[in-house]
Amino acid sequence: MNNDLPILLFDLDGTLVHTAPDLVATLNTILLRNDREPLPLESVVKLVGDGAQALLDRGFRETGAPAENLDALLGDFIEIYSNAATVHSHPFPNVIEVLEGFLETGHRMAVCTNKPQRPSETILRNLGLIDFFDLIVGGDRLAVRKPDSKHLTGTLELMNAVGQSAIMIGDSRNDVASARDAQMPVIVVSYGYTTIPPAELGGDILIDQFSDLPAAVSRLSA
């Protein structure tokens, strides 16, 4: 660990891991149980980014009308998804190698995701990523979540790193907005889940592949 290096805060879905296939499968299971039509992958990707409850709500609206029992459906979703979150999901190319490099260099790292805590930890554990991170802070661990900057600053507090420099790495406007409000630089990946063109999200640096991240971090740390 090197306290002179910035802490790296990562989004999960669309940044570290391609989670969309298993999100689609779980959402469609819930939709079919409630006499709704399933949604294709390309439609669900546009609905991801604000947590499981928002995904469910958007999925039901997309297939006809709002869900009447969203809280109950959310419990079902988390239960199903937590048991099948890594059937088709996988880290994006070069993620493991790059994280290994950051760990060897001495960077502390954490995950800040709007995905609920339980499936977030399941995914990272099953895919062999969890040991890279000091902390996982899901969307239901704190009282707030992205785009609220307290999701990021609260993570730093839990890491006993208040006042230490940090960089956010993500793929969405929530990632950029939370970092901006926290006065934290942000790196945007172009391959993630966003309905807004990545170049228009307003990140400090845009990268097209995860292997470009070390150079981007070095630029922002100079």
mmCIF file of C-alpha atoms in Angstrom:
data_model
loop_
_atom_site.group_PDB
_atom_site.id
_atom_site.type_symbol
_atom_site.label_atom_id
_atom_site.label_comp_id
_atom_site.label_asym_id
_atom_site.label_seq_id
_atom_site.Cartn_x
_atom_site.Cartn_y
_atom_site.Cartn_z
ATOM 1 C CA MET A 1 0.000 0.000 0.000
ATOM 2 C CA ASN A 2 1.291 3.453 -0.957
ATOM 3 C CA ASN A 3 -0.633 6.408 0.486
ATOM 4 C CA ASP A 4 0.941 8.725 -2.084
ATOM 5 C CA LEU A 5 -0.958 6.929 -4.841
ATOM 6 C CA PRO A 6 -4.619 7.762 -5.529
ATOM 7 C CA ILE A 7 -7.251 5.321 -4.366
ATOM 8 C CA LEU A 8 -9.064 3.813 -7.339
ATOM 9 C CA LEU A 9 -12.853 3.573 -7.094
ATOM 10 C CA PHE A 10 -14.504 1.339 -9.688
ATOM 11 C CA ASP A 11 -18.022 0.977 -10.962
ATOM 12 C CA LEU A 12 -18.982 -2.677 -11.507
ATOM 13 C CA ASP A 13 -21.554 -3.216 -14.284
ATOM 14 C CA GLY A 14 -20.189 -2.208 -17.662
ATOM 15 C CA THR A 15 -16.808 -1.205 -16.218
ATOM 16 C CA LEU A 16 -15.197 -4.225 -14.562
ATOM 17 C CA VAL A 17 -17.638 -6.955 -15.560
ATOM 18 C CA HIS A 18 -19.950 -7.619 -18.500
ATOM 19 C CA THR A 19 -22.984 -8.411 -16.348
ATOM 20 C CA ALA A 20 -25.740 -7.678 -18.850
ATOM 21 C CA PRO A 21 -26.464 -11.283 -19.949
ATOM 22 C CA ASP A 22 -27.315 -12.451 -16.424
ATOM 23 C CA LEU A 23 -29.228 -9.259 -15.641
ATOM 24 C CA VAL A 24 -31.303 -9.882 -18.766
ATOM 25 C CA ALA A 25 -31.977 -13.490 -17.775
ATOM 26 C CA THR A 26 -33.114 -12.525 -14.267
ATOM 27 C CA LEU A 27 -35.242 -9.607 -15.412
ATOM 28 C CA ASN A 28 -36.915 -11.749 -18.052
ATOM 29 C CA THR A 29 -37.642 -14.478 -15.496
ATOM 30 C CA ILE A 30 -39.515 -11.916 -13.390
ATOM 31 C CA LEU A 31 -41.274 -10.439 -16.417
ATOM 32 C CA LEU A 32 -42.457 -13.838 -17.663
ATOM 33 C CA ARG A 33 -43.737 -14.771 -14.195
ATOM 34 C CA ASN A 34 -45.872 -11.639 -14.367
ATOM 35 C CA ASP A 35 -47.227 -12.262 -17.870
ATOM 36 C CA ARG A 36 -44.933 -9.744 -19.557
ATOM 37 C CA GLU A 37 -42.907 -10.187 -22.707
ATOM 38 C CA PRO A 38 -39.146 -10.747 -22.291
ATOM 39 C CA LEU A 39 -36.758 -8.000 -23.347
ATOM 40 C CA PRO A 40 -33.727 -8.415 -25.634
ATOM 41 C CA LEU A 41 -30.196 -7.754 -24.413
ATOM 42 C CA GLU A 42 -29.823 -4.487 -26.307
ATOM 43 C CA SER A 43 -32.924 -3.071 -24.613
ATOM 44 C CA VAL A 44 -31.914 -4.088 -21.089
ATOM 45 C CA VAL A 45 -28.419 -2.600 -21.400
ATOM 46 C CA LYS A 46 -30.070 0.806 -21.750
ATOM 47 C CA LEU A 47 -31.948 0.275 -18.467
ATOM 48 C CA VAL A 48 -28.903 -0.604 -16.327
ATOM 49 C CA GLY A 49 -27.085 1.781 -13.995
ATOM 50 C CA ASP A 50 -29.386 2.872 -11.181
ATOM 51 C CA GLY A 51 -29.711 -0.349 -9.227
ATOM 52 C CA ALA A 52 -31.994 -3.386 -9.262
ATOM 53 C CA GLN A 53 -35.178 -1.565 -8.271
ATOM 54 C CA ALA A 54 -34.800 0.958 -11.078
ATOM 55 C CA LEU A 55 -34.049 -1.849 -13.544
ATOM 56 C CA LEU A 56 -37.218 -3.682 -12.525
ATOM 57 C CA ASP A 57 -39.321 -0.551 -12.699
ATOM 58 C CA ARG A 58 -37.989 0.323 -16.142
ATOM 59 C CA GLY A 59 -38.412 -3.254 -17.340
ATOM 60 C CA PHE A 60 -42.074 -3.302 -16.373
ATOM 61 C CA ARG A 61 -42.718 0.123 -17.878
ATOM 62 C CA GLU A 62 -40.967 -0.990 -21.053
ATOM 63 C CA THR A 63 -43.325 -3.980 -21.315
ATOM 64 C CA GLY A 64 -46.610 -2.240 -20.637
ATOM 65 C CA ALA A 65 -47.246 -0.643 -17.251
ATOM 66 C CA PRO A 66 -45.527 -0.005 -13.897
ATOM 67 C CA ALA A 67 -45.300 -2.928 -11.492
ATOM 68 C CA GLU A 68 -47.835 -2.819 -8.662
ATOM 69 C CA ASN A 69 -45.708 -4.786 -6.178
ATOM 70 C CA LEU A 70 -42.212 -3.494 -6.841
ATOM 71 C CA ASP A 71 -40.868 -4.153 -3.330
ATOM 72 C CA ALA A 72 -41.855 -7.828 -3.450
ATOM 73 C CA LEU A 73 -40.487 -8.173 -6.966
ATOM 74 C CA LEU A 74 -37.200 -6.645 -5.842
ATOM 75 C CA GLY A 75 -36.775 -9.362 -3.216
ATOM 76 C CA ASP A 76 -37.454 -12.026 -5.845
ATOM 77 C CA PHE A 77 -35.029 -10.386 -8.268
ATOM 78 C CA ILE A 78 -32.172 -10.241 -5.758
ATOM 79 C CA GLU A 79 -32.758 -13.855 -4.694
ATOM 80 C CA ILE A 80 -32.773 -15.173 -8.269
ATOM 81 C CA TYR A 81 -29.920 -12.984 -9.440
ATOM 82 C CA SER A 82 -27.657 -13.704 -6.470
ATOM 83 C CA ASN A 83 -27.859 -17.411 -7.311
ATOM 84 C CA ALA A 84 -27.244 -16.944 -11.037
ATOM 85 C CA ALA A 85 -25.178 -13.770 -11.343
ATOM 86 C CA THR A 86 -22.162 -15.339 -13.029
ATOM 87 C CA VAL A 87 -23.662 -17.878 -15.408
ATOM 88 C CA HIS A 88 -22.742 -15.762 -18.429
ATOM 89 C CA SER A 89 -21.091 -12.699 -16.859
ATOM 90 C CA HIS A 90 -17.338 -12.261 -17.162
ATOM 91 C CA PRO A 91 -14.667 -9.624 -16.574
ATOM 92 C CA PHE A 92 -13.939 -7.387 -19.526
ATOM 93 C CA PRO A 93 -10.651 -8.088 -21.338
ATOM 94 C CA ASN A 94 -7.468 -7.310 -19.376
ATOM 95 C CA VAL A 95 -9.307 -6.492 -16.128
ATOM 96 C CA ILE A 96 -7.522 -9.114 -14.028
ATOM 97 C CA GLU A 97 -4.073 -8.272 -15.393
ATOM 98 C CA VAL A 98 -4.538 -4.534 -14.868
ATOM 99 C CA LEU A 99 -5.880 -4.952 -11.328
ATOM 100 C CA GLU A 100 -2.915 -7.203 -10.522
ATOM 101 C CA GLY A 101 -0.615 -4.437 -11.713
ATOM 102 C CA PHE A 102 -2.332 -1.802 -9.589
ATOM 103 C CA LEU A 103 -2.114 -4.061 -6.547
ATOM 104 C CA GLU A 104 1.593 -4.655 -7.110
ATOM 105 C CA THR A 105 2.162 -0.907 -7.491
ATOM 106 C CA GLY A 106 0.465 -0.242 -4.164
ATOM 107 C CA HIS A 107 -2.855 1.282 -5.164
ATOM 108 C CA ARG A 108 -5.762 0.744 -2.783
ATOM 109 C CA MET A 109 -8.960 -0.083 -4.655
ATOM 110 C CA ALA A 110 -12.683 -0.265 -3.928
ATOM 111 C CA VAL A 111 -15.906 -0.898 -5.836
ATOM 112 C CA CYS A 112 -18.718 1.685 -5.732
ATOM 113 C CA THR A 113 -21.767 0.246 -7.469
ATOM 114 C CA ASN A 114 -25.496 0.874 -7.432
ATOM 115 C CA LYS A 115 -25.993 -2.883 -7.638
ATOM 116 C CA PRO A 116 -27.146 -4.332 -4.278
ATOM 117 C CA GLN A 117 -24.401 -5.515 -1.942
ATOM 118 C CA ARG A 118 -25.188 -9.236 -1.997
ATOM 119 C CA PRO A 119 -25.020 -9.871 -5.763
ATOM 120 C CA SER A 120 -22.086 -7.455 -6.092
ATOM 121 C CA GLU A 121 -20.020 -9.512 -3.672
ATOM 122 C CA THR A 122 -21.207 -12.755 -5.290
ATOM 123 C CA ILE A 123 -20.107 -11.633 -8.747
ATOM 124 C CA LEU A 124 -16.714 -10.395 -7.615
ATOM 125 C CA ARG A 125 -16.091 -13.529 -5.549
ATOM 126 C CA ASN A 126 -17.195 -15.980 -8.240
ATOM 127 C CA LEU A 127 -15.114 -14.254 -10.909
ATOM 128 C CA GLY A 128 -11.990 -14.142 -8.750
ATOM 129 C CA LEU A 129 -11.930 -10.361 -8.401
ATOM 130 C CA ILE A 130 -12.960 -9.700 -4.816
ATOM 131 C CA ASP A 131 -9.482 -9.941 -3.275
ATOM 132 C CA PHE A 132 -8.236 -7.013 -5.349
ATOM 133 C CA PHE A 133 -10.436 -4.622 -3.386
ATOM 134 C CA ASP A 134 -10.254 -3.215 0.119
ATOM 135 C CA LEU A 135 -13.986 -2.634 0.122
ATOM 136 C CA ILE A 136 -17.185 -3.272 -1.841
ATOM 137 C CA VAL A 137 -19.909 -0.657 -1.362
ATOM 138 C CA GLY A 138 -23.153 -1.662 -3.052
ATOM 139 C CA GLY A 139 -26.153 0.528 -3.659
ATOM 140 C CA ASP A 140 -27.884 -0.602 -0.464
ATOM 141 C CA ARG A 141 -24.902 -0.441 1.907
ATOM 142 C CA LEU A 142 -25.022 3.320 2.535
ATOM 143 C CA ALA A 143 -28.001 5.642 2.861
ATOM 144 C CA VAL A 144 -27.168 7.107 -0.563
ATOM 145 C CA ARG A 145 -25.915 5.898 -3.920
ATOM 146 C CA LYS A 146 -24.563 7.377 -7.134
ATOM 147 C CA PRO A 147 -25.057 10.038 -8.454
ATOM 148 C CA ASP A 148 -24.846 11.234 -4.838
ATOM 149 C CA SER A 149 -21.188 11.990 -4.169
ATOM 150 C CA LYS A 150 -21.539 10.628 -0.635
ATOM 151 C CA HIS A 151 -21.435 7.144 -2.141
ATOM 152 C CA LEU A 152 -17.828 7.883 -3.096
ATOM 153 C CA THR A 153 -16.810 9.973 -0.102
ATOM 154 C CA GLY A 154 -18.545 7.513 2.225
ATOM 155 C CA THR A 155 -16.460 4.729 0.717
ATOM 156 C CA LEU A 156 -13.295 6.697 1.438
ATOM 157 C CA GLU A 157 -14.482 7.214 5.010
ATOM 158 C CA LEU A 158 -14.987 3.469 5.445
ATOM 159 C CA MET A 159 -11.455 2.976 4.119
ATOM 160 C CA ASN A 160 -10.093 5.501 6.655
ATOM 161 C CA ALA A 161 -8.850 7.507 3.685
ATOM 162 C CA VAL A 162 -10.584 10.871 4.054
ATOM 163 C CA GLY A 163 -8.447 13.543 2.425
ATOM 164 C CA GLN A 164 -6.497 11.089 0.301
ATOM 165 C CA SER A 165 -6.646 11.568 -3.460
ATOM 166 C CA ALA A 166 -8.905 9.236 -5.421
ATOM 167 C CA ILE A 167 -9.983 8.574 -9.002
ATOM 168 C CA MET A 168 -13.367 7.225 -10.116
ATOM 169 C CA ILE A 169 -13.511 4.795 -13.043
ATOM 170 C CA GLY A 170 -16.923 4.161 -14.596
ATOM 171 C CA ASP A 171 -19.124 4.096 -17.657
ATOM 172 C CA SER A 172 -22.165 6.268 -16.916
ATOM 173 C CA ARG A 173 -23.416 9.738 -16.092
ATOM 174 C CA ASN A 174 -23.955 8.594 -12.485
ATOM 175 C CA ASP A 175 -20.249 7.844 -12.191
ATOM 176 C CA VAL A 176 -19.248 11.188 -13.667
ATOM 177 C CA ALA A 177 -21.796 13.198 -11.672
ATOM 178 C CA SER A 178 -20.825 11.648 -8.346
ATOM 179 C CA ALA A 179 -17.124 12.165 -9.028
ATOM 180 C CA ARG A 180 -17.601 15.765 -10.131
ATOM 181 C CA ASP A 181 -19.598 16.581 -6.996
ATOM 182 C CA ALA A 182 -16.883 14.950 -4.894
ATOM 183 C CA GLN A 183 -14.259 17.020 -6.756
ATOM 184 C CA MET A 184 -12.661 13.794 -7.890
ATOM 185 C CA PRO A 185 -11.216 13.101 -11.359
ATOM 186 C CA VAL A 186 -13.043 10.479 -13.376
ATOM 187 C CA ILE A 187 -12.021 8.107 -16.145
ATOM 188 C CA VAL A 188 -14.786 6.864 -18.458
ATOM 189 C CA VAL A 189 -14.670 3.559 -20.340
ATOM 190 C CA SER A 190 -16.240 3.658 -23.787
ATOM 191 C CA TYR A 191 -17.458 0.046 -23.855
ATOM 192 C CA GLY A 192 -19.961 0.201 -20.980
ATOM 193 C CA TYR A 193 -23.689 0.576 -20.467
ATOM 194 C CA THR A 194 -24.875 4.084 -21.245
ATOM 195 C CA THR A 195 -27.512 5.641 -23.465
ATOM 196 C CA ILE A 196 -25.360 8.781 -23.701
ATOM 197 C CA PRO A 197 -22.360 8.674 -26.057
ATOM 198 C CA PRO A 198 -19.356 8.065 -23.770
ATOM 199 C CA ALA A 199 -17.469 11.032 -25.211
ATOM 200 C CA GLU A 200 -20.315 13.281 -24.077
ATOM 201 C CA LEU A 201 -20.351 12.119 -20.447
ATOM 202 C CA GLY A 202 -17.725 14.655 -19.439
ATOM 203 C CA GLY A 203 -14.999 12.451 -18.015
ATOM 204 C CA ASP A 204 -11.444 13.691 -17.684
ATOM 205 C CA ILE A 205 -10.141 10.847 -19.825
ATOM 206 C CA LEU A 206 -11.990 8.412 -22.103
ATOM 207 C CA ILE A 207 -10.465 4.972 -22.656
ATOM 208 C CA ASP A 208 -11.539 2.333 -25.153
ATOM 209 C CA GLN A 209 -10.111 -0.691 -23.368
ATOM 210 C CA PHE A 210 -9.218 -1.568 -19.801
ATOM 211 C CA SER A 211 -5.560 -2.024 -20.710
ATOM 212 C CA ASP A 212 -5.413 1.745 -21.300
ATOM 213 C CA LEU A 213 -6.289 2.435 -17.648
ATOM 214 C CA PRO A 214 -2.788 2.457 -16.076
ATOM 215 C CA ALA A 215 -1.619 5.172 -18.471
ATOM 216 C CA ALA A 216 -4.776 7.199 -17.792
ATOM 217 C CA VAL A 217 -4.296 6.901 -14.026
ATOM 218 C CA SER A 218 -0.675 7.998 -14.405
ATOM 219 C CA ARG A 219 -1.734 11.074 -16.376
ATOM 220 C CA LEU A 220 -4.217 12.123 -13.701
ATOM 221 C CA SER A 221 -1.712 11.425 -10.933
ATOM 222 C CA ALA A 222 1.093 13.507 -12.429
#
